Amino acid sequence: MPQHTRALSEAGVSTPTGELQFGVFFQGVNSGTIWKAAESGSQTDFESFRRIAQTAERGLFAAFFLGEGLRLREHLGQPHALDVAGRPDAQTMLAALASVTSHIGLVATQNTTYNDPADLAHRLSTLDLLSGGRAAWNVVTTDNAWTGENFRRGGYLDHADRYTHAEAFVETAKAVWDSWEPDAVARQGANGSRPEGGASRHVHHQGQHYTVDTAPRLPRSAQYRPVLFQAGDSPAGRDFAARQADVIFSGHPQFDDAVTFRADITARTVRAGRPADAVKIMPASEFILAATRAEAVEKQAWVRELQIGPQQAVAYLEQFWGRRLDGWDPHGPLPDVGPAVEETSETRGSGFHGAKAAELTAQWRQEAAEKEQSILQFVRAKAGRADASFVGSYSEVADKLAAYAAVGAVDGFNISPWLIPTGLDDIVNHLVPELQDRGVYPTEYRGYTLRENLGLAVPERASVGEPAVR
């Protein structure tokens, strides 16, 4: 038995579906999207979101995924001039997209630290009803005071408490959604009148960070309640996902790594008392495709050149050095001066946060010198997305993806387009038909709700009021 098959079999993944699904991640703030080329569209205009969402739906994508930005990214204490200036509110944008799509899931990234569970449950229920049962919530946590400065609570949450708090939050939201009696919607009658008394029950939660005493203000949607996504990769994050999530947005797209990750999540899910296949896995991915491999490699060079140019390369180092490096030639060696900070902070973004600056910059200078890399070459290699990239001809990449489907390494891929709004065109026009020819990609939507299209079971009804014990 091959090693990867044995690992999945031992984890309980013995009956893979043999099918893959795609999601699209409209990131907004990031270094992977080309935004200075003539082909680049707006990151904030509705037309860009509409174009991507409708292209994805034409390609039978399961979900359209929006990131969240709770504070404008900074560079050395000022708004970052080399990145996208903010992102629209996810639920507002997804509600607008619900009116111009009919099947694709609508996934809103929403933070447990700076929301209230009853209010967020209501807003997500609204999106779920407006979209006909297509809403989803990507559950994220934040604990830093820099982000918290935009909120009354500030940075009140200890880092070690973020998942404890998030779990109480999610369980409270689930209890709100679950608090309708099984036949409550039917009891409303054909005229849509209000349900009778006793159709729903109050939800109570008394915890360290909030107290809730509420009842649902909207009936359940066609998919029962919003689908839950989660992306934490620490042991605590994986356990949280195994207990609470329906889908994991992972950072493990390469085959062997994906197999290992799947086995680990499956084992954690079973330990949590859930079926082995209860959690779908969709790693973040980038696709650079063309008719031939040679053309794809050439396109990749063009993409990398525009993703990280000379200005971006110098600015990338400045995030770690904590000082201006205007005088340094991007085509020359890394700066031979020490950093101005001991440790990078939240202001620089999650990819830069927490690095021990003196130790890291010394290590980088040595690495770049050994590889004879300039600043530009070093940053392109360091900040590039090689681990998440699928580069090749349509048929070559389709064959590669079919191998994932054959063993159940993943349930699909969450694609981050490198160009807005046309970044999915090659995938939908050429890769999807190749995958369909191989029998590993849907040829139609299974239904109208996201839960149906992902092949997720209707969740068991939670015990109302139970989350009060935290």
mmCIF file of N, CA and C in Angstrom, residues 245-368:
data_model
loop_
_atom_site.group_PDB
_atom_site.id
_atom_site.type_symbol
_atom_site.label_atom_id
_atom_site.label_comp_id
_atom_site.label_asym_id
_atom_site.label_seq_id
_atom_site.Cartn_x
_atom_site.Cartn_y
_atom_site.Cartn_z
ATOM 1 N N ALA A 245 -16.052 23.332 12.845
ATOM 2 C CA ALA A 245 -16.127 23.757 11.446
ATOM 3 C C ALA A 245 -16.775 22.715 10.541
ATOM 4 N N ASP A 246 -17.287 23.194 9.421
ATOM 5 C CA ASP A 246 -17.739 22.332 8.329
ATOM 6 C C ASP A 246 -16.673 22.228 7.241
ATOM 7 N N VAL A 247 -15.889 23.289 7.081
ATOM 8 C CA VAL A 247 -14.860 23.353 6.043
ATOM 9 C C VAL A 247 -13.628 24.026 6.624
ATOM 10 N N ILE A 248 -12.455 23.495 6.300
ATOM 11 C CA ILE A 248 -11.194 24.121 6.699
ATOM 12 C C ILE A 248 -10.533 24.716 5.463
ATOM 13 N N PHE A 249 -10.196 25.983 5.562
ATOM 14 C CA PHE A 249 -9.436 26.695 4.537
ATOM 15 C C PHE A 249 -7.968 26.559 4.948
ATOM 16 N N SER A 250 -7.260 25.556 4.389
ATOM 17 C CA SER A 250 -5.939 25.195 4.903
ATOM 18 C C SER A 250 -4.809 25.850 4.115
ATOM 19 N N GLY A 251 -3.616 25.762 4.690
ATOM 20 C CA GLY A 251 -2.408 26.241 4.030
ATOM 21 C C GLY A 251 -1.521 25.098 3.587
ATOM 22 N N HIS A 252 -2.115 23.973 3.182
ATOM 23 C CA HIS A 252 -1.350 22.771 2.849
ATOM 24 C C HIS A 252 -1.784 22.208 1.493
ATOM 25 N N PRO A 253 -1.418 22.888 0.399
ATOM 26 C CA PRO A 253 -1.878 22.437 -0.914
ATOM 27 C C PRO A 253 -0.996 21.380 -1.583
ATOM 28 N N GLN A 254 0.280 21.276 -1.200
ATOM 29 C CA GLN A 254 1.144 20.304 -1.860
ATOM 30 C C GLN A 254 0.778 18.887 -1.422
ATOM 31 N N PHE A 255 0.904 17.913 -2.326
ATOM 32 C CA PHE A 255 0.285 16.608 -2.177
ATOM 33 C C PHE A 255 0.636 15.922 -0.862
ATOM 34 N N ASP A 256 1.914 15.712 -0.601
ATOM 35 C CA ASP A 256 2.307 14.978 0.612
ATOM 36 C C ASP A 256 1.861 15.723 1.872
ATOM 37 N N ASP A 257 2.023 17.042 1.854
ATOM 38 C CA ASP A 257 1.608 17.859 2.986
ATOM 39 C C ASP A 257 0.095 17.795 3.165
ATOM 40 N N ALA A 258 -0.642 17.796 2.051
ATOM 41 C CA ALA A 258 -2.105 17.718 2.109
ATOM 42 C C ALA A 258 -2.563 16.393 2.704
ATOM 43 N N VAL A 259 -1.892 15.300 2.337
ATOM 44 C CA VAL A 259 -2.227 13.980 2.878
ATOM 45 C C VAL A 259 -2.007 13.954 4.391
ATOM 46 N N THR A 260 -0.866 14.485 4.829
ATOM 47 C CA THR A 260 -0.560 14.524 6.259
ATOM 48 C C THR A 260 -1.581 15.365 7.020
ATOM 49 N N PHE A 261 -1.924 16.525 6.445
ATOM 50 C CA PHE A 261 -2.890 17.416 7.082
ATOM 51 C C PHE A 261 -4.262 16.751 7.174
ATOM 52 N N ARG A 262 -4.697 16.108 6.093
ATOM 53 C CA ARG A 262 -5.989 15.431 6.102
ATOM 54 C C ARG A 262 -6.038 14.350 7.189
ATOM 55 N N ALA A 263 -4.974 13.548 7.281
ATOM 56 C CA ALA A 263 -4.940 12.491 8.294
ATOM 57 C C ALA A 263 -5.031 13.080 9.698
ATOM 58 N N ASP A 264 -4.338 14.202 9.912
ATOM 59 C CA ASP A 264 -4.350 14.826 11.234
ATOM 60 C C ASP A 264 -5.734 15.378 11.568
ATOM 61 N N ILE A 265 -6.356 16.083 10.623
ATOM 62 C CA ILE A 265 -7.674 16.668 10.871
ATOM 63 C C ILE A 265 -8.713 15.571 11.064
ATOM 64 N N THR A 266 -8.612 14.507 10.280
ATOM 65 C CA THR A 266 -9.571 13.405 10.428
ATOM 66 C C THR A 266 -9.468 12.794 11.819
ATOM 67 N N ALA A 267 -8.245 12.568 12.285
ATOM 68 C CA ALA A 267 -8.052 11.994 13.622
ATOM 69 C C ALA A 267 -8.615 12.926 14.694
ATOM 70 N N ARG A 268 -8.385 14.218 14.557
ATOM 71 C CA ARG A 268 -8.905 15.185 15.539
ATOM 72 C C ARG A 268 -10.436 15.230 15.493
ATOM 73 N N THR A 269 -10.997 15.121 14.291
ATOM 74 C CA THR A 269 -12.454 15.171 14.138
ATOM 75 C C THR A 269 -13.110 13.966 14.805
ATOM 76 N N VAL A 270 -12.515 12.787 14.614
ATOM 77 C CA VAL A 270 -13.041 11.575 15.249
ATOM 78 C C VAL A 270 -12.934 11.680 16.767
ATOM 79 N N ARG A 271 -11.810 12.212 17.263
ATOM 80 C CA ARG A 271 -11.651 12.392 18.717
ATOM 81 C C ARG A 271 -12.690 13.355 19.278
ATOM 82 N N ALA A 272 -13.137 14.275 18.427
ATOM 83 C CA ALA A 272 -14.150 15.243 18.860
ATOM 84 C C ALA A 272 -15.556 14.659 18.826
ATOM 85 N N GLY A 273 -15.673 13.394 18.428
ATOM 86 C CA GLY A 273 -16.967 12.733 18.413
ATOM 87 C C GLY A 273 -17.774 12.969 17.164
ATOM 88 N N ARG A 274 -17.114 13.379 16.086
ATOM 89 C CA ARG A 274 -17.803 13.633 14.822
ATOM 90 C C ARG A 274 -17.391 12.586 13.798
ATOM 91 N N PRO A 275 -18.184 12.391 12.731
ATOM 92 C CA PRO A 275 -17.790 11.455 11.676
ATOM 93 C C PRO A 275 -16.464 11.851 11.042
ATOM 94 N N ALA A 276 -15.727 10.868 10.554
ATOM 95 C CA ALA A 276 -14.387 11.117 10.005
ATOM 96 C C ALA A 276 -14.406 12.108 8.853
ATOM 97 N N ASP A 277 -15.496 12.108 8.082
ATOM 98 C CA ASP A 277 -15.558 12.978 6.912
ATOM 99 C C ASP A 277 -16.401 14.221 7.152
ATOM 100 N N ALA A 278 -16.581 14.600 8.419
ATOM 101 C CA ALA A 278 -17.465 15.733 8.742
ATOM 102 C C ALA A 278 -16.908 17.069 8.291
ATOM 103 N N VAL A 279 -15.583 17.171 8.168
ATOM 104 C CA VAL A 279 -14.946 18.448 7.842
ATOM 105 C C VAL A 279 -14.314 18.367 6.460
ATOM 106 N N LYS A 280 -14.750 19.231 5.556
ATOM 107 C CA LYS A 280 -14.151 19.321 4.233
ATOM 108 C C LYS A 280 -12.875 20.165 4.307
ATOM 109 N N ILE A 281 -11.904 19.853 3.438
ATOM 110 C CA ILE A 281 -10.621 20.575 3.441
ATOM 111 C C ILE A 281 -10.376 21.172 2.063
ATOM 112 N N MET A 282 -10.146 22.491 2.032
ATOM 113 C CA MET A 282 -9.904 23.205 0.777
ATOM 114 C C MET A 282 -8.687 24.112 0.951
ATOM 115 N N PRO A 283 -7.490 23.657 0.589
ATOM 116 C CA PRO A 283 -6.295 24.479 0.772
ATOM 117 C C PRO A 283 -6.250 25.685 -0.161
ATOM 118 N N ALA A 284 -5.593 26.737 0.323
ATOM 119 C CA ALA A 284 -5.377 27.937 -0.484
ATOM 120 C C ALA A 284 -4.431 27.622 -1.626
ATOM 121 N N SER A 285 -4.738 28.114 -2.817
ATOM 122 C CA SER A 285 -3.949 27.767 -3.994
ATOM 123 C C SER A 285 -3.925 28.911 -5.001
ATOM 124 N N GLU A 286 -2.882 28.889 -5.820
ATOM 125 C CA GLU A 286 -2.723 29.812 -6.940
ATOM 126 C C GLU A 286 -2.533 28.974 -8.202
ATOM 127 N N PHE A 287 -3.227 29.327 -9.277
ATOM 128 C CA PHE A 287 -3.110 28.598 -10.536
ATOM 129 C C PHE A 287 -2.589 29.535 -11.625
ATOM 130 N N ILE A 288 -1.511 29.104 -12.275
ATOM 131 C CA ILE A 288 -0.966 29.841 -13.419
ATOM 132 C C ILE A 288 -0.928 28.853 -14.586
ATOM 133 N N LEU A 289 -1.814 29.043 -15.554
ATOM 134 C CA LEU A 289 -2.074 28.034 -16.574
ATOM 135 C C LEU A 289 -1.909 28.592 -17.975
ATOM 136 N N ALA A 290 -1.645 27.694 -18.901
ATOM 137 C CA ALA A 290 -1.568 28.048 -20.317
ATOM 138 C C ALA A 290 -1.750 26.774 -21.136
ATOM 139 N N ALA A 291 -1.752 26.913 -22.448
ATOM 140 C CA ALA A 291 -1.951 25.749 -23.319
ATOM 141 C C ALA A 291 -0.792 24.768 -23.213
ATOM 142 N N THR A 292 0.427 25.280 -22.996
ATOM 143 C CA THR A 292 1.602 24.416 -22.859
ATOM 144 C C THR A 292 2.341 24.767 -21.579
ATOM 145 N N ARG A 293 3.170 23.846 -21.118
ATOM 146 C CA ARG A 293 3.934 24.113 -19.901
ATOM 147 C C ARG A 293 4.901 25.272 -20.113
ATOM 148 N N ALA A 294 5.525 25.342 -21.274
ATOM 149 C CA ALA A 294 6.473 26.421 -21.539
ATOM 150 C C ALA A 294 5.792 27.784 -21.441
ATOM 151 N N GLU A 295 4.583 27.880 -21.975
ATOM 152 C CA GLU A 295 3.847 29.146 -21.905
ATOM 153 C C GLU A 295 3.460 29.471 -20.460
ATOM 154 N N ALA A 296 3.117 28.437 -19.695
ATOM 155 C CA ALA A 296 2.744 28.661 -18.293
ATOM 156 C C ALA A 296 3.933 29.156 -17.477
ATOM 157 N N VAL A 297 5.110 28.588 -17.710
ATOM 158 C CA VAL A 297 6.315 29.018 -17.000
ATOM 159 C C VAL A 297 6.658 30.461 -17.366
ATOM 160 N N GLU A 298 6.479 30.804 -18.623
ATOM 161 C CA GLU A 298 6.717 32.181 -19.064
ATOM 162 C C GLU A 298 5.715 33.129 -18.392
ATOM 163 N N LYS A 299 4.458 32.687 -18.309
ATOM 164 C CA LYS A 299 3.437 33.505 -17.646
ATOM 165 C C LYS A 299 3.760 33.662 -16.164
ATOM 166 N N GLN A 300 4.254 32.608 -15.541
ATOM 167 C CA GLN A 300 4.612 32.677 -14.128
ATOM 168 C C GLN A 300 5.680 33.745 -13.885
ATOM 169 N N ALA A 301 6.663 33.831 -14.769
ATOM 170 C CA ALA A 301 7.707 34.847 -14.621
ATOM 171 C C ALA A 301 7.106 36.245 -14.705
ATOM 172 N N TRP A 302 6.144 36.422 -15.605
ATOM 173 C CA TRP A 302 5.465 37.719 -15.752
ATOM 174 C C TRP A 302 4.664 38.043 -14.494
ATOM 175 N N VAL A 303 3.961 37.045 -13.972
ATOM 176 C CA VAL A 303 3.169 37.244 -12.759
ATOM 177 C C VAL A 303 4.067 37.631 -11.591
ATOM 178 N N ARG A 304 5.156 36.903 -11.394
ATOM 179 C CA ARG A 304 6.039 37.186 -10.261
ATOM 180 C C ARG A 304 6.666 38.579 -10.376
ATOM 181 N N GLU A 305 6.987 38.971 -11.597
ATOM 182 C CA GLU A 305 7.591 40.284 -11.804
ATOM 183 C C GLU A 305 6.636 41.392 -11.386
ATOM 184 N N LEU A 306 5.330 41.197 -11.661
ATOM 185 C CA LEU A 306 4.358 42.232 -11.342
ATOM 186 C C LEU A 306 3.842 42.120 -9.905
ATOM 187 N N GLN A 307 3.867 40.926 -9.341
ATOM 188 C CA GLN A 307 3.465 40.792 -7.942
ATOM 189 C C GLN A 307 4.437 41.518 -7.029
ATOM 190 N N ILE A 308 5.728 41.340 -7.282
ATOM 191 C CA ILE A 308 6.754 41.964 -6.451
ATOM 192 C C ILE A 308 7.777 42.649 -7.348
ATOM 193 N N GLY A 309 7.638 43.966 -7.464
ATOM 194 C CA GLY A 309 8.586 44.770 -8.215
ATOM 195 C C GLY A 309 9.630 45.367 -7.290
ATOM 196 N N PRO A 310 10.498 46.226 -7.803
ATOM 197 C CA PRO A 310 11.556 46.822 -6.972
ATOM 198 C C PRO A 310 11.030 47.548 -5.738
ATOM 199 N N GLN A 311 9.954 48.342 -5.905
ATOM 200 C CA GLN A 311 9.408 49.071 -4.757
ATOM 201 C C GLN A 311 8.886 48.111 -3.688
ATOM 202 N N GLN A 312 8.142 47.102 -4.147
ATOM 203 C CA GLN A 312 7.588 46.145 -3.183
ATOM 204 C C GLN A 312 8.686 45.373 -2.464
ATOM 205 N N ALA A 313 9.768 45.063 -3.182
ATOM 206 C CA ALA A 313 10.856 44.298 -2.569
ATOM 207 C C ALA A 313 11.523 45.082 -1.442
ATOM 208 N N VAL A 314 11.810 46.358 -1.696
ATOM 209 C CA VAL A 314 12.435 47.193 -0.662
ATOM 210 C C VAL A 314 11.470 47.383 0.508
ATOM 211 N N ALA A 315 10.193 47.627 0.201
ATOM 212 C CA ALA A 315 9.199 47.812 1.266
ATOM 213 C C ALA A 315 9.050 46.550 2.104
ATOM 214 N N TYR A 316 9.155 45.397 1.474
ATOM 215 C CA TYR A 316 9.071 44.128 2.208
ATOM 216 C C TYR A 316 10.173 44.054 3.264
ATOM 217 N N LEU A 317 11.401 44.393 2.879
ATOM 218 C CA LEU A 317 12.496 44.375 3.854
ATOM 219 C C LEU A 317 12.299 45.431 4.936
ATOM 220 N N GLU A 318 11.743 46.584 4.550
ATOM 221 C CA GLU A 318 11.530 47.645 5.537
ATOM 222 C C GLU A 318 10.604 47.196 6.667
ATOM 223 N N GLN A 319 9.679 46.269 6.356
ATOM 224 C CA GLN A 319 8.781 45.786 7.401
ATOM 225 C C GLN A 319 9.552 45.075 8.514
ATOM 226 N N PHE A 320 10.669 44.418 8.149
ATOM 227 C CA PHE A 320 11.469 43.700 9.138
ATOM 228 C C PHE A 320 12.586 44.571 9.713
ATOM 229 N N TRP A 321 13.146 45.428 8.892
ATOM 230 C CA TRP A 321 14.208 46.314 9.382
ATOM 231 C C TRP A 321 13.633 47.432 10.262
ATOM 232 N N GLY A 322 12.351 47.779 10.053
ATOM 233 C CA GLY A 322 11.728 48.830 10.849
ATOM 234 C C GLY A 322 12.266 50.210 10.557
ATOM 235 N N ARG A 323 12.811 50.403 9.370
ATOM 236 C CA ARG A 323 13.372 51.694 8.990
ATOM 237 C C ARG A 323 13.295 51.859 7.475
ATOM 238 N N ARG A 324 13.416 53.094 7.029
ATOM 239 C CA ARG A 324 13.434 53.361 5.583
ATOM 240 C C ARG A 324 14.719 52.805 4.983
ATOM 241 N N LEU A 325 14.596 52.228 3.789
ATOM 242 C CA LEU A 325 15.753 51.686 3.067
ATOM 243 C C LEU A 325 15.797 52.255 1.657
ATOM 244 N N ASP A 326 15.416 53.516 1.522
ATOM 245 C CA ASP A 326 15.318 54.148 0.205
ATOM 246 C C ASP A 326 16.635 54.126 -0.561
ATOM 247 N N GLY A 327 17.744 54.192 0.143
ATOM 248 C CA GLY A 327 19.028 54.285 -0.542
ATOM 249 C C GLY A 327 19.564 52.959 -1.037
ATOM 250 N N TRP A 328 18.903 51.890 -0.758
ATOM 251 C CA TRP A 328 19.410 50.566 -1.127
ATOM 252 C C TRP A 328 18.892 50.146 -2.492
ATOM 253 N N ASP A 329 19.822 49.710 -3.323
ATOM 254 C CA ASP A 329 19.498 49.299 -4.695
ATOM 255 C C ASP A 329 18.781 47.950 -4.670
ATOM 256 N N PRO A 330 17.545 47.859 -5.196
ATOM 257 C CA PRO A 330 16.841 46.569 -5.189
ATOM 258 C C PRO A 330 17.555 45.490 -5.995
ATOM 259 N N HIS A 331 18.476 45.912 -6.856
ATOM 260 C CA HIS A 331 19.243 44.943 -7.640
ATOM 261 C C HIS A 331 20.594 44.629 -7.000
ATOM 262 N N GLY A 332 20.813 45.192 -5.810
ATOM 263 C CA GLY A 332 22.043 44.941 -5.080
ATOM 264 C C GLY A 332 21.812 44.026 -3.890
ATOM 265 N N PRO A 333 22.834 43.842 -3.054
ATOM 266 C CA PRO A 333 22.727 42.930 -1.903
ATOM 267 C C PRO A 333 21.809 43.478 -0.824
ATOM 268 N N LEU A 334 21.427 42.601 0.106
ATOM 269 C CA LEU A 334 20.588 43.010 1.222
ATOM 270 C C LEU A 334 21.328 44.025 2.102
ATOM 271 N N PRO A 335 20.596 44.910 2.768
ATOM 272 C CA PRO A 335 21.232 45.948 3.598
ATOM 273 C C PRO A 335 22.151 45.338 4.656
ATOM 274 N N ASP A 336 23.313 45.961 4.842
ATOM 275 C CA ASP A 336 24.262 45.468 5.835
ATOM 276 C C ASP A 336 24.178 46.277 7.121
ATOM 277 N N VAL A 337 23.012 46.890 7.369
ATOM 278 C CA VAL A 337 22.763 47.603 8.621
ATOM 279 C C VAL A 337 21.769 46.799 9.446
ATOM 280 N N GLY A 338 21.823 46.988 10.758
ATOM 281 C CA GLY A 338 20.920 46.268 11.637
ATOM 282 C C GLY A 338 19.529 46.873 11.636
ATOM 283 N N PRO A 339 18.534 46.127 12.089
ATOM 284 C CA PRO A 339 17.169 46.639 12.145
ATOM 285 C C PRO A 339 17.002 47.650 13.265
ATOM 286 N N ALA A 340 15.987 48.497 13.110
ATOM 287 C CA ALA A 340 15.714 49.519 14.113
ATOM 288 C C ALA A 340 14.730 49.032 15.167
ATOM 289 N N VAL A 341 14.237 47.825 15.010
ATOM 290 C CA VAL A 341 13.278 47.268 15.969
ATOM 291 C C VAL A 341 13.773 45.910 16.435
ATOM 292 N N GLU A 342 13.369 45.514 17.625
ATOM 293 C CA GLU A 342 13.739 44.201 18.139
ATOM 294 C C GLU A 342 12.794 43.118 17.634
ATOM 295 N N GLU A 343 11.520 43.473 17.524
ATOM 296 C CA GLU A 343 10.512 42.508 17.076
ATOM 297 C C GLU A 343 9.480 43.236 16.251
ATOM 298 N N THR A 344 9.050 42.628 15.132
ATOM 299 C CA THR A 344 8.050 43.279 14.294
ATOM 300 C C THR A 344 6.683 43.185 14.948
ATOM 301 N N SER A 345 5.835 44.160 14.639
ATOM 302 C CA SER A 345 4.549 44.278 15.332
ATOM 303 C C SER A 345 3.377 43.999 14.400
ATOM 304 N N GLU A 346 2.156 44.078 14.961
ATOM 305 C CA GLU A 346 0.945 43.820 14.198
ATOM 306 C C GLU A 346 0.740 44.831 13.083
ATOM 307 N N THR A 347 1.327 46.020 13.199
ATOM 308 C CA THR A 347 1.119 47.053 12.186
ATOM 309 C C THR A 347 1.643 46.625 10.823
ATOM 310 N N ARG A 348 2.520 45.641 10.804
ATOM 311 C CA ARG A 348 3.140 45.239 9.543
ATOM 312 C C ARG A 348 2.354 44.134 8.835
ATOM 313 N N GLY A 349 1.314 43.637 9.454
ATOM 314 C CA GLY A 349 0.525 42.565 8.849
ATOM 315 C C GLY A 349 0.901 41.217 9.431
ATOM 316 N N SER A 350 -0.010 40.255 9.293
ATOM 317 C CA SER A 350 0.180 38.953 9.931
ATOM 318 C C SER A 350 1.412 38.221 9.416
ATOM 319 N N GLY A 351 1.779 38.439 8.154
ATOM 320 C CA GLY A 351 2.944 37.764 7.606
ATOM 321 C C GLY A 351 4.261 38.250 8.161
ATOM 322 N N PHE A 352 4.253 39.417 8.801
ATOM 323 C CA PHE A 352 5.481 39.997 9.331
ATOM 324 C C PHE A 352 5.516 39.987 10.855
ATOM 325 N N HIS A 353 4.377 39.745 11.468
ATOM 326 C CA HIS A 353 4.234 39.934 12.908
ATOM 327 C C HIS A 353 5.029 38.904 13.714
ATOM 328 N N GLY A 354 5.707 39.399 14.724
ATOM 329 C CA GLY A 354 6.330 38.519 15.704
ATOM 330 C C GLY A 354 7.742 38.065 15.389
ATOM 331 N N ALA A 355 8.314 38.544 14.295
ATOM 332 C CA ALA A 355 9.658 38.104 13.931
ATOM 333 C C ALA A 355 10.706 38.804 14.803
ATOM 334 N N LYS A 356 11.699 38.041 15.267
ATOM 335 C CA LYS A 356 12.834 38.614 15.994
ATOM 336 C C LYS A 356 13.759 39.259 14.972
ATOM 337 N N ALA A 357 13.694 40.568 14.877
ATOM 338 C CA ALA A 357 14.260 41.281 13.738
ATOM 339 C C ALA A 357 15.772 41.091 13.576
ATOM 340 N N ALA A 358 16.551 41.270 14.650
ATOM 341 C CA ALA A 358 18.009 41.184 14.528
ATOM 342 C C ALA A 358 18.436 39.787 14.081
ATOM 343 N N GLU A 359 17.860 38.791 14.695
ATOM 344 C CA GLU A 359 18.197 37.406 14.358
ATOM 345 C C GLU A 359 17.794 37.075 12.924
ATOM 346 N N LEU A 360 16.591 37.490 12.538
ATOM 347 C CA LEU A 360 16.088 37.154 11.213
ATOM 348 C C LEU A 360 16.845 37.877 10.107
ATOM 349 N N THR A 361 17.093 39.168 10.269
ATOM 350 C CA THR A 361 17.760 39.916 9.217
ATOM 351 C C THR A 361 19.202 39.446 9.020
ATOM 352 N N ALA A 362 19.879 39.058 10.086
ATOM 353 C CA ALA A 362 21.228 38.505 9.951
ATOM 354 C C ALA A 362 21.192 37.190 9.182
ATOM 355 N N GLN A 363 20.228 36.378 9.500
ATOM 356 C CA GLN A 363 20.062 35.104 8.795
ATOM 357 C C GLN A 363 19.776 35.323 7.315
ATOM 358 N N TRP A 364 18.952 36.317 7.014
ATOM 359 C CA TRP A 364 18.606 36.602 5.618
ATOM 360 C C TRP A 364 19.811 37.117 4.838
ATOM 361 N N ARG A 365 20.603 37.984 5.459
ATOM 362 C CA ARG A 365 21.791 38.489 4.759
ATOM 363 C C ARG A 365 22.716 37.335 4.376
ATOM 364 N N GLN A 366 22.904 36.399 5.304
ATOM 365 C CA GLN A 366 23.760 35.249 5.024
ATOM 366 C C GLN A 366 23.162 34.377 3.915
ATOM 367 N N GLU A 367 21.869 34.133 3.989
ATOM 368 C CA GLU A 367 21.200 33.295 2.987
ATOM 369 C C GLU A 367 21.290 33.917 1.602
ATOM 370 N N ALA A 368 21.016 35.221 1.508
ATOM 371 C CA ALA A 368 21.059 35.897 0.215
ATOM 372 C C ALA A 368 22.474 35.912 -0.357
#
